[in-house]
Short mmCIF file of C-alpha atoms in Angstrom, two decimals:
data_model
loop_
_atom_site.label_atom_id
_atom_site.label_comp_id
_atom_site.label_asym_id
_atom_site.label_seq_id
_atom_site.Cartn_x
_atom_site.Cartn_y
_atom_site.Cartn_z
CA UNK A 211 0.00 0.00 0.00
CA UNK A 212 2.94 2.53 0.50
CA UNK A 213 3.96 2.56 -2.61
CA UNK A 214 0.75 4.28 -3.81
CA UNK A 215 0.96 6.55 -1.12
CA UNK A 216 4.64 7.33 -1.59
CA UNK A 217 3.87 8.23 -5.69
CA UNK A 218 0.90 10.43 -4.01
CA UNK A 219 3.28 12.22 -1.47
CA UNK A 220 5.94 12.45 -4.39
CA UNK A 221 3.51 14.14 -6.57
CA UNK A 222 2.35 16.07 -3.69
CA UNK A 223 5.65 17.39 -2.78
CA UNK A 224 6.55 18.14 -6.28
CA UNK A 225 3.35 20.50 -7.21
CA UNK A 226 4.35 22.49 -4.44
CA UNK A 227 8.04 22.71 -5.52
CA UNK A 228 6.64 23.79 -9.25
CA UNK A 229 4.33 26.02 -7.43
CA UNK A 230 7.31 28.01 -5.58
CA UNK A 231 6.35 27.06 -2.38
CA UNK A 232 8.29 24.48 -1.30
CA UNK A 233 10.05 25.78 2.88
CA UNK A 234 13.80 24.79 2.54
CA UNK A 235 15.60 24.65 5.92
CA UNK A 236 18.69 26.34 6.40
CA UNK A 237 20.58 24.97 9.26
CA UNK A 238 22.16 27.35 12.17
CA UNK A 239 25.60 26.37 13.74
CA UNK A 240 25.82 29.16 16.38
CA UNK A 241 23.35 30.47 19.62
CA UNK A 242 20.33 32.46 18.41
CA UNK A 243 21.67 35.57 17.90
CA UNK A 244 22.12 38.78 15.65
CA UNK A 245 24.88 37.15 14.13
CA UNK A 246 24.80 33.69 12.98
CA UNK A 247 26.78 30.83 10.97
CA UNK A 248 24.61 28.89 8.67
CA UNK A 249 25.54 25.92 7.03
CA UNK A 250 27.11 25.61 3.38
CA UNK A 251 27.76 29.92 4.05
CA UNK A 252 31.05 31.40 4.48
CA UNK A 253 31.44 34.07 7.52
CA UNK A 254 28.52 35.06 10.00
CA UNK A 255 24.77 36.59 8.25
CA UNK A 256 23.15 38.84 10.19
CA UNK A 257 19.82 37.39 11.36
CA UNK A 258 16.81 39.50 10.76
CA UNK A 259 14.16 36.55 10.80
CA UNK A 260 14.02 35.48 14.75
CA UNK A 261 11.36 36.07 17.15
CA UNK A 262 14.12 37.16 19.29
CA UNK A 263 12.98 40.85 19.78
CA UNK A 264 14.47 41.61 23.51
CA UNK A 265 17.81 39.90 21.89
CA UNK A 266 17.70 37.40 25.43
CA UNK A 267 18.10 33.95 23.49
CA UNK A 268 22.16 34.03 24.77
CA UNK A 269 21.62 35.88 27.51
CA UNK A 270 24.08 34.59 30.25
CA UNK A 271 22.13 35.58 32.64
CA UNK A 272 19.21 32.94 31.25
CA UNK A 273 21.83 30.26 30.40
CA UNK A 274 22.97 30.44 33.81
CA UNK A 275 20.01 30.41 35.26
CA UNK A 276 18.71 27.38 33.15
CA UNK A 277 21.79 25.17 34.29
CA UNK A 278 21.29 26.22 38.10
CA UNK A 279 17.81 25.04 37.53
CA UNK A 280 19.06 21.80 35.86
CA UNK A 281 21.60 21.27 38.94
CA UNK A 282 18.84 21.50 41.21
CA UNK A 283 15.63 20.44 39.95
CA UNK A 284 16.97 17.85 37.13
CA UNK A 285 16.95 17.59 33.32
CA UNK A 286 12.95 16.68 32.73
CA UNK A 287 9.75 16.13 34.91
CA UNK A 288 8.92 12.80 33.26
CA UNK A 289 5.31 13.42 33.96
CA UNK A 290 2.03 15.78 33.68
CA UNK A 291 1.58 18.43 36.02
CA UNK A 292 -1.46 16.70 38.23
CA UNK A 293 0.47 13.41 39.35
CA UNK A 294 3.92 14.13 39.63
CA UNK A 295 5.11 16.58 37.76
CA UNK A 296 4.72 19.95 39.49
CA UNK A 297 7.76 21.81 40.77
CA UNK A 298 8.37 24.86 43.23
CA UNK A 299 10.07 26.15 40.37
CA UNK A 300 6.39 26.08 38.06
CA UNK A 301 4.40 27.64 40.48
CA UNK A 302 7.01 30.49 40.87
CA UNK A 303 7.02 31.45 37.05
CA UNK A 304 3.44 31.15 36.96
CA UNK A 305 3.23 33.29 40.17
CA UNK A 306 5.36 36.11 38.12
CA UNK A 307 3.52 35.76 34.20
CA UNK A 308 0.56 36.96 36.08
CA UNK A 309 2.39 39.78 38.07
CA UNK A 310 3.58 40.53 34.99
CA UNK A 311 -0.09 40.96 32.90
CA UNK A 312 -1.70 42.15 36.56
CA UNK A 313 -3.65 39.05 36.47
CA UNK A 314 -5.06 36.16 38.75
CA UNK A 315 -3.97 32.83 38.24
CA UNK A 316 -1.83 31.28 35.48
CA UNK A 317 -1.59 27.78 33.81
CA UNK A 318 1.54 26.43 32.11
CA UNK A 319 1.90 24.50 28.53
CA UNK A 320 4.10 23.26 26.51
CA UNK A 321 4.09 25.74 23.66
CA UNK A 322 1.26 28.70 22.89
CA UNK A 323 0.19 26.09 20.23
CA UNK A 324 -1.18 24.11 23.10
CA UNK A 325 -2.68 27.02 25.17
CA UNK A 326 -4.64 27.99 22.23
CA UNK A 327 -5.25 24.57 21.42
CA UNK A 328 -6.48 23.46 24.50
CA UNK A 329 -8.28 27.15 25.67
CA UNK A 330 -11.57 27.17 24.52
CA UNK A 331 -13.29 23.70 24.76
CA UNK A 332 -13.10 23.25 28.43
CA UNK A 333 -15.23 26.54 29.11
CA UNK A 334 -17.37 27.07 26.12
CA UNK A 335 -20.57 24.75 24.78
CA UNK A 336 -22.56 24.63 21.95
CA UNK A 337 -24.60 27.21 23.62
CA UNK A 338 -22.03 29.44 23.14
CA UNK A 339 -19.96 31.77 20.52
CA UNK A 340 -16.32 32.01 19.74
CA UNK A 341 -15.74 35.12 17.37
CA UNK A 342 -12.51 35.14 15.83
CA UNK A 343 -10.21 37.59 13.52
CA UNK A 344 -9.70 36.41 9.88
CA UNK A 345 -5.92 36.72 10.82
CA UNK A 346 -5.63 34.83 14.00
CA UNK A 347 -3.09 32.45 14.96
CA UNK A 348 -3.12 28.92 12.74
CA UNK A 349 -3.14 27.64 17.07
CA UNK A 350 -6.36 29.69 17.93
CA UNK A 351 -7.96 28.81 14.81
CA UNK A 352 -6.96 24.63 15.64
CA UNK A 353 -8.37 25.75 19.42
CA UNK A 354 -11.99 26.88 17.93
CA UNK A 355 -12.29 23.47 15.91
CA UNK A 356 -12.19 21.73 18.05
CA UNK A 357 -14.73 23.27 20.76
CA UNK A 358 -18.37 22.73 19.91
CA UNK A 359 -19.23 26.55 20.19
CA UNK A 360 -20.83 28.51 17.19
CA UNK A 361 -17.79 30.34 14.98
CA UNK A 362 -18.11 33.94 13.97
CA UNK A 363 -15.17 35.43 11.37
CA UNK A 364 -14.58 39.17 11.23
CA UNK A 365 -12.34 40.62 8.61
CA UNK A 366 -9.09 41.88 10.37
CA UNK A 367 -8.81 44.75 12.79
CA UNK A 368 -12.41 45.76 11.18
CA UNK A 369 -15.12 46.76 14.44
CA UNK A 370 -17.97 47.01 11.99
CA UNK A 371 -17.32 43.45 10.93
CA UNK A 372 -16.96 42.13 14.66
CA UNK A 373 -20.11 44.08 15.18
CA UNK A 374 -21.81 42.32 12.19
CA UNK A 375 -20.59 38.84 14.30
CA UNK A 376 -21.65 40.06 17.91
CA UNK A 377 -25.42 41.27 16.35
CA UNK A 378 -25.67 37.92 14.92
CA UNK A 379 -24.16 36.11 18.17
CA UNK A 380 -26.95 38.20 20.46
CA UNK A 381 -29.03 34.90 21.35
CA UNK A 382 -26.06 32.93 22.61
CA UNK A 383 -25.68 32.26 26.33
CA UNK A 384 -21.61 33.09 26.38
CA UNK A 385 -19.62 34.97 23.56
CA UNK A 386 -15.79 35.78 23.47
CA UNK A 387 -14.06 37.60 21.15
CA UNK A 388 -10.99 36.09 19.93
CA UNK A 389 -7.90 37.84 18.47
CA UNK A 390 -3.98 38.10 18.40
CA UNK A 391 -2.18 41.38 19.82
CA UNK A 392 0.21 41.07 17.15
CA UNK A 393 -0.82 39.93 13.64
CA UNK A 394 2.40 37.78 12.63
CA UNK A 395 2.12 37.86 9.27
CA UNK A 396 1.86 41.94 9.15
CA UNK A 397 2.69 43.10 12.24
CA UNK A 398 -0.14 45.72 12.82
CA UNK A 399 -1.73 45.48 16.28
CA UNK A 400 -5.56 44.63 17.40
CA UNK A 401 -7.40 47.78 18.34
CA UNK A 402 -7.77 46.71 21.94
CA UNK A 403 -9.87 49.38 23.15
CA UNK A 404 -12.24 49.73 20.49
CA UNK A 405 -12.83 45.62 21.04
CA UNK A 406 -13.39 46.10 24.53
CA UNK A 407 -15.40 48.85 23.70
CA UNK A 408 -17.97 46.18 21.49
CA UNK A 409 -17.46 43.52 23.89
CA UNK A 410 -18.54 45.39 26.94
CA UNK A 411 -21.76 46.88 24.42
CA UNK A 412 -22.81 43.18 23.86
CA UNK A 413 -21.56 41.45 26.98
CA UNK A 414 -19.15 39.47 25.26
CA UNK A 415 -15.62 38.45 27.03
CA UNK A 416 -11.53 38.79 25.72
CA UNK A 417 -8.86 37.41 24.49
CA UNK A 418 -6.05 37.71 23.31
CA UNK A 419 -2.91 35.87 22.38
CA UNK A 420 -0.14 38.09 23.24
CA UNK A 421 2.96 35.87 21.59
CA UNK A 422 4.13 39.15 19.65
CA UNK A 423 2.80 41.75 21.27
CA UNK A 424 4.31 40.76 25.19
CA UNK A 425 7.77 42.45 25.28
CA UNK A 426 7.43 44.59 22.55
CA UNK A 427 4.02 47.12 22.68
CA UNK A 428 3.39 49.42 25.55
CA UNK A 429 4.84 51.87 27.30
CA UNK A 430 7.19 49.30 28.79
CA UNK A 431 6.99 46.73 26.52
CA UNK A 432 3.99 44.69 28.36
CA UNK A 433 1.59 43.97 25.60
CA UNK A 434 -1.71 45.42 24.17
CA UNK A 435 -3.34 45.85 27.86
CA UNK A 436 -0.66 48.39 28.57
CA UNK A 437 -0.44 50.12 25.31
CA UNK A 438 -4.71 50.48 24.89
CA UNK A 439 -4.84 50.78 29.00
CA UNK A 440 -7.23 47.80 28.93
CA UNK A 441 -6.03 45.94 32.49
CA UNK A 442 -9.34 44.84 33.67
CA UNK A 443 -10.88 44.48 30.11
CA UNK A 444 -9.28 41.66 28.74
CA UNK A 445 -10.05 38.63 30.16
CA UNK A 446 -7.79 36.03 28.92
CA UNK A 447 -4.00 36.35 28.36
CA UNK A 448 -2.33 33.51 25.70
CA UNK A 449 1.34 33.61 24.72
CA UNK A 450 4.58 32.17 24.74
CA UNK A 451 8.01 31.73 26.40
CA UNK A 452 9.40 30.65 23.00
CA UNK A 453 9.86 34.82 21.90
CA UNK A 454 10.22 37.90 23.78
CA UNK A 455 10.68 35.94 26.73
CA UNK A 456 13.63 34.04 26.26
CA UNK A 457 12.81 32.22 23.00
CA UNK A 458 12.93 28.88 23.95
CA UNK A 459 9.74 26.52 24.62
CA UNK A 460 6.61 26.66 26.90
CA UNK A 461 3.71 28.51 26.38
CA UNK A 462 1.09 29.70 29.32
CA UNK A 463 -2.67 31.19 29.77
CA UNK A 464 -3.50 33.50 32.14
CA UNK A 465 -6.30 35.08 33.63
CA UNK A 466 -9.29 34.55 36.35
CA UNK A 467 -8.25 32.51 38.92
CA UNK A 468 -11.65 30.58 37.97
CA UNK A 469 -11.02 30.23 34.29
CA UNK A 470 -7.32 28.89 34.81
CA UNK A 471 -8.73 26.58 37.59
CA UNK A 472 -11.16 24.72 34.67
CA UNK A 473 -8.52 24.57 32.34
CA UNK A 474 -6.11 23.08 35.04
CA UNK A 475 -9.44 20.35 35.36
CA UNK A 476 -10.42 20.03 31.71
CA UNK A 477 -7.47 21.36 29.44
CA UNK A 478 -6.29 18.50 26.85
CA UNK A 479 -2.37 19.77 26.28
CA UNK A 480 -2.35 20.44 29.85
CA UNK A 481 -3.88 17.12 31.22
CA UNK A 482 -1.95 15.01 28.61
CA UNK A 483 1.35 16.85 28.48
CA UNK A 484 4.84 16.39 30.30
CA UNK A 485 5.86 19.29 32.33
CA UNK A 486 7.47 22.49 30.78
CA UNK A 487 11.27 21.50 31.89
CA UNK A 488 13.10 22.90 34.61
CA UNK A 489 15.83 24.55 32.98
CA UNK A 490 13.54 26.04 30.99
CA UNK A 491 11.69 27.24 34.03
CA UNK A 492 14.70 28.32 35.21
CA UNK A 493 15.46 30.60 32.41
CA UNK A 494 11.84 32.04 32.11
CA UNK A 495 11.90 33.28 35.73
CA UNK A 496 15.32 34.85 35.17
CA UNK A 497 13.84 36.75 32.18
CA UNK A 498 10.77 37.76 34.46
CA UNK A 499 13.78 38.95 36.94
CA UNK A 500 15.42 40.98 34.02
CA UNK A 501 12.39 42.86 32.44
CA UNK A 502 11.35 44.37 36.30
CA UNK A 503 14.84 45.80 36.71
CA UNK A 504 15.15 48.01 33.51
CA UNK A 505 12.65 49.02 30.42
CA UNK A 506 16.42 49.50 28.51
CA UNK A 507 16.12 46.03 26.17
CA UNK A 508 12.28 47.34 25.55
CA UNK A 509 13.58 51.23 24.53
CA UNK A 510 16.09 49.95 22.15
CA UNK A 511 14.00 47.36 20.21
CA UNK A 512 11.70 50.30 19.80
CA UNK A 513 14.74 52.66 18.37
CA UNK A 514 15.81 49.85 16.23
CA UNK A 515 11.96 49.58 15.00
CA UNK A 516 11.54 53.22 14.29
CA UNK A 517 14.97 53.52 12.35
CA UNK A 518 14.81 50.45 10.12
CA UNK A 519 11.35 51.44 9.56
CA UNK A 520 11.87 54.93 8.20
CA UNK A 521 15.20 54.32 6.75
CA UNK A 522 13.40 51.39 4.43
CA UNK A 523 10.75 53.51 3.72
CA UNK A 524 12.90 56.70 2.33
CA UNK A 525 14.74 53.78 0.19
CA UNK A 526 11.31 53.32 -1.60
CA UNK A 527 10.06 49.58 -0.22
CA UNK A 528 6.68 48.82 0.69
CA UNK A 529 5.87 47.92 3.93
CA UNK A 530 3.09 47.56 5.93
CA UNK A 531 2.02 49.91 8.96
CA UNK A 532 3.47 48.47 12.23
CA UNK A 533 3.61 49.46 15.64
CA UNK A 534 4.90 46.23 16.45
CA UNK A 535 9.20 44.77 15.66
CA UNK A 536 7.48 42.75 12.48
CA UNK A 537 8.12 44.96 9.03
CA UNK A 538 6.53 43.21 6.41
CA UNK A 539 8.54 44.13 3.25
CA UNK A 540 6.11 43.18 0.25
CA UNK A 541 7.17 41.76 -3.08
CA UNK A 542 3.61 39.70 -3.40
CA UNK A 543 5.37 37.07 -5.53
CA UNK A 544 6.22 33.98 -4.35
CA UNK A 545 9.34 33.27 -6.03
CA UNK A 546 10.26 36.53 -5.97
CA UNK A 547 10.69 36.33 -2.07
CA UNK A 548 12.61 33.28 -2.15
CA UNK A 549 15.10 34.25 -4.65
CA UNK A 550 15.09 37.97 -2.70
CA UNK A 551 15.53 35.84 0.57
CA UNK A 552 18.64 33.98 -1.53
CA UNK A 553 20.25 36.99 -2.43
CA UNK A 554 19.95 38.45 0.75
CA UNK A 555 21.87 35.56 2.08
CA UNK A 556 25.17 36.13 -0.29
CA UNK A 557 25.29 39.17 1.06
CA UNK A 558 24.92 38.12 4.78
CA UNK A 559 21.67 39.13 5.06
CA UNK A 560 19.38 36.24 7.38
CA UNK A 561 16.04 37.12 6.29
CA UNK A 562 13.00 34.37 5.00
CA UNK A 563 10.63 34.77 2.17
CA UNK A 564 7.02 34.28 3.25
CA UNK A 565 4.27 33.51 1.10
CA UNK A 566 1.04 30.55 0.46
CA UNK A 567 -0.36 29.10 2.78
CA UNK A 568 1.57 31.18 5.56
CA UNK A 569 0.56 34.02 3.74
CA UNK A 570 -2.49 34.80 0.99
CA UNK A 571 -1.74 34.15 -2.54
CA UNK A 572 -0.25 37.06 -3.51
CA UNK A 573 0.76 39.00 -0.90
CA UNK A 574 4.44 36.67 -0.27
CA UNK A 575 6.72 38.94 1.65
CA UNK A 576 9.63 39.15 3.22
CA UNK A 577 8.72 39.45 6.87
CA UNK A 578 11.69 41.45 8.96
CA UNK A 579 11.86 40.93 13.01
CA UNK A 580 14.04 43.45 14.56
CA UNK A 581 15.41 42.87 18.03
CA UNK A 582 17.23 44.58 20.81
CA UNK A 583 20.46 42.27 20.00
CA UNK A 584 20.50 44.58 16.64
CA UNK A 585 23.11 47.58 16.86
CA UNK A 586 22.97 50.55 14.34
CA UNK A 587 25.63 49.15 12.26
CA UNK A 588 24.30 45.98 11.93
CA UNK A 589 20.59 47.97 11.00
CA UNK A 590 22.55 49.92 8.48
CA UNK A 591 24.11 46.68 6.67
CA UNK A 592 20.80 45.19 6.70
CA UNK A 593 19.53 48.44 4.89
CA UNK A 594 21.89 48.68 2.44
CA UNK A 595 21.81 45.02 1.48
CA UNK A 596 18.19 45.44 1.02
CA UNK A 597 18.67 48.27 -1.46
CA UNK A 598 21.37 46.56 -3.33
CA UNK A 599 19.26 43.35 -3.88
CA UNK A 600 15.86 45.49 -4.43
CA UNK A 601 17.80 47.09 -7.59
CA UNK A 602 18.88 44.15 -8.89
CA UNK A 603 15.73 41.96 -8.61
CA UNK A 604 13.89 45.45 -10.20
CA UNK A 605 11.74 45.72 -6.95
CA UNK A 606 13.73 49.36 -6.75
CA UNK A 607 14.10 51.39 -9.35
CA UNK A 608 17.83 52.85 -9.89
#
């Protein structure tokens, strides 16, 4: 029987090479970092495609703090949280997440995947409505399939649309609105306070997954509550340790001490998943440790935003509005981000060409993340490599 399924996968694989749309995997032989060495590359490339946006993936603060964690506590919990597999060292970081988003209670996972995956079945029926933005999260979209509730789509960012969805969800008994802080793929940011706005008008409860929006929006840096002054509005926090925070694994949900308690009780990924490890633990509370002392990693991302920003859009690229470290550079083709990606590489430029199905057809990309590991010089190379390879791909004009 393989065999037919191996021709079928073949033929599979090979429409989407002909297509353009094949992911390649370039391999990394250094820490995540600003500077790299990739594999099959001479000399380091200067990364500009991490989620690393508070530059803390080599932190030696974190990697010390993971192996004190390891000395201590041990290399894995070998079980789920509820029968053996709950540390001090758990409750701690879970303790300071929700210091951190001024919240009540909050429940660890393995990834944001998994809080998103396993967030809205344990509290909402067929009774109820989950409305969602068009742009959400491929994990929050996986989380509403699989709960029984009605589904309601608005088109991104766009109140009258989520209106449209709450008018039409008046007759059920719960409704939540669903969104991301940070859209990924563009980098603009949910209107927070004009959702809580609609949401309070037709009794409807929040959330919202704060994976690229934690760390980087605000004042401070501490997500769309701070930056709309929403604390007390949304209800649910999502997000990860796997960006701002670190960049390694382990995701979380937090929230009413209620709502975390029922998805402690009835939460799949959480129920049926080992234990976010120890070092990892470890790490997270050190970054918790770092981010109260000083808003200095938070100020500089921002800088390093504001400067690539303008200085790309002077050279003539197109990018989309941001108030986030994600500047989508568009080039809409598909292959024309992955050879602009490949160019961008000889000249030591780390950047990836997005496009279908991470992306609409049509709107491929190249998708820049700044971070606070970036310096000016490093900002400036990236700039002028950008120019160089616009010009000769004809995306600039000389």
């Amino acid at each position: 029987m393989y065999t037919k399924f191996k021709n079928h996968l073949t033929e599979e694989l090979q429409s989407i090479k002909d297509a353009g749309l094949y992911k390649n995997e370039r391999v990394i032989t250094t820490p995540q970092k600003a500077d790299i060495a990739v594999e099959n590359t001479e000399g380091e490339v200067l990364n500009f495609c991490a989620n690393n946006y508070l530059g803390l993936s080599d932190n030696p603060r974190l990697i010390e703090a993971a192996k004190k964690a390891m000395d201590e506590r041990g290399y894995g919990m070998s079980s789920v949280r509820f029968i053996c597999g709950t540390q001090d060292l758990h409750k701690k970081l879970e303790k300071a997440i929700s210091e951190y988003f001024k919240t009540e209670d909050t429940i660890l996972y393995a990834a944001c995947f998994d809080a998103n995956g396993g967030l809205f079945e344990p509290l909402f029926t067929e009774e109820d409505a989950i409305i969602s933005d068009s742009l959400n999260h491929a994990s929050i979209i996986d989380g509403v399939r699989l709960c029984k509730a009605k589904r309601f789509r608005y088109a991104n960012a766009d109140m009258a649309d989520l209106e449209r969805c709450l008018q039409e969800a008046k007759d059920c008994r719960y409704k939540i609105i669903a969104t991301d802080g940070v859209f990924s793929m563009d980098g603009n940011v949910a209107p927070m306070d004009k959702i809580c706005e609609l949401a309070e008008k037709y009794d409807a409860l929040v959330m919202v997954d704060e994976s690229h929006s934690a760390g980087v929006v605000g004042p401070t840096g501490h997500g769309v509550a701070e930056q709309f002054n929403c604390y007390g509005k949304i209800d649910i926090f999502t997000g990860t340790l796997g960006k701002s925070f670190g960049g390694a694994m382990g995701g979380f949900t937090t929230g009413p001490k209620e709502v975390i308690d029922m998805l402690r009780q009835r939460s799949r990924p959480y129920l049926f998943s080992n234990s976010v490890a120890p070092a990892i633990v470890g790490a997270a509370l050190e970054t918790f440790k770092i981010l109260g002392e000083s808003d200095e990693l938070h100020t500089k991302l921002m800088d390093n935003v504001n400067y690539f920003r303008d200085k790309m859009l002077a050279a003539g690229f197109d990018i989309k509005p941001t108030q986030s470290a994600i500047c989508a550079v568009m080039l809409y083709d598909a292959k024309l981000s992955q050879d602009f990606a490949a160019e961008m590489q000889k000249e030591g430029i780390y950047v990836t060409g997005f496009y279908y199905p991470v992306v609409p057809k049509g709107q491929a990309r190249i998708r820049v993340q700044l971070s606070a590991g970036h310096n000016r010089e490093q900002l400036d190379r990236a700039i002028a490599a950008f120019v160089k390879v616009g010009k000769k791909l004809g995306v600039l004009k000389d």
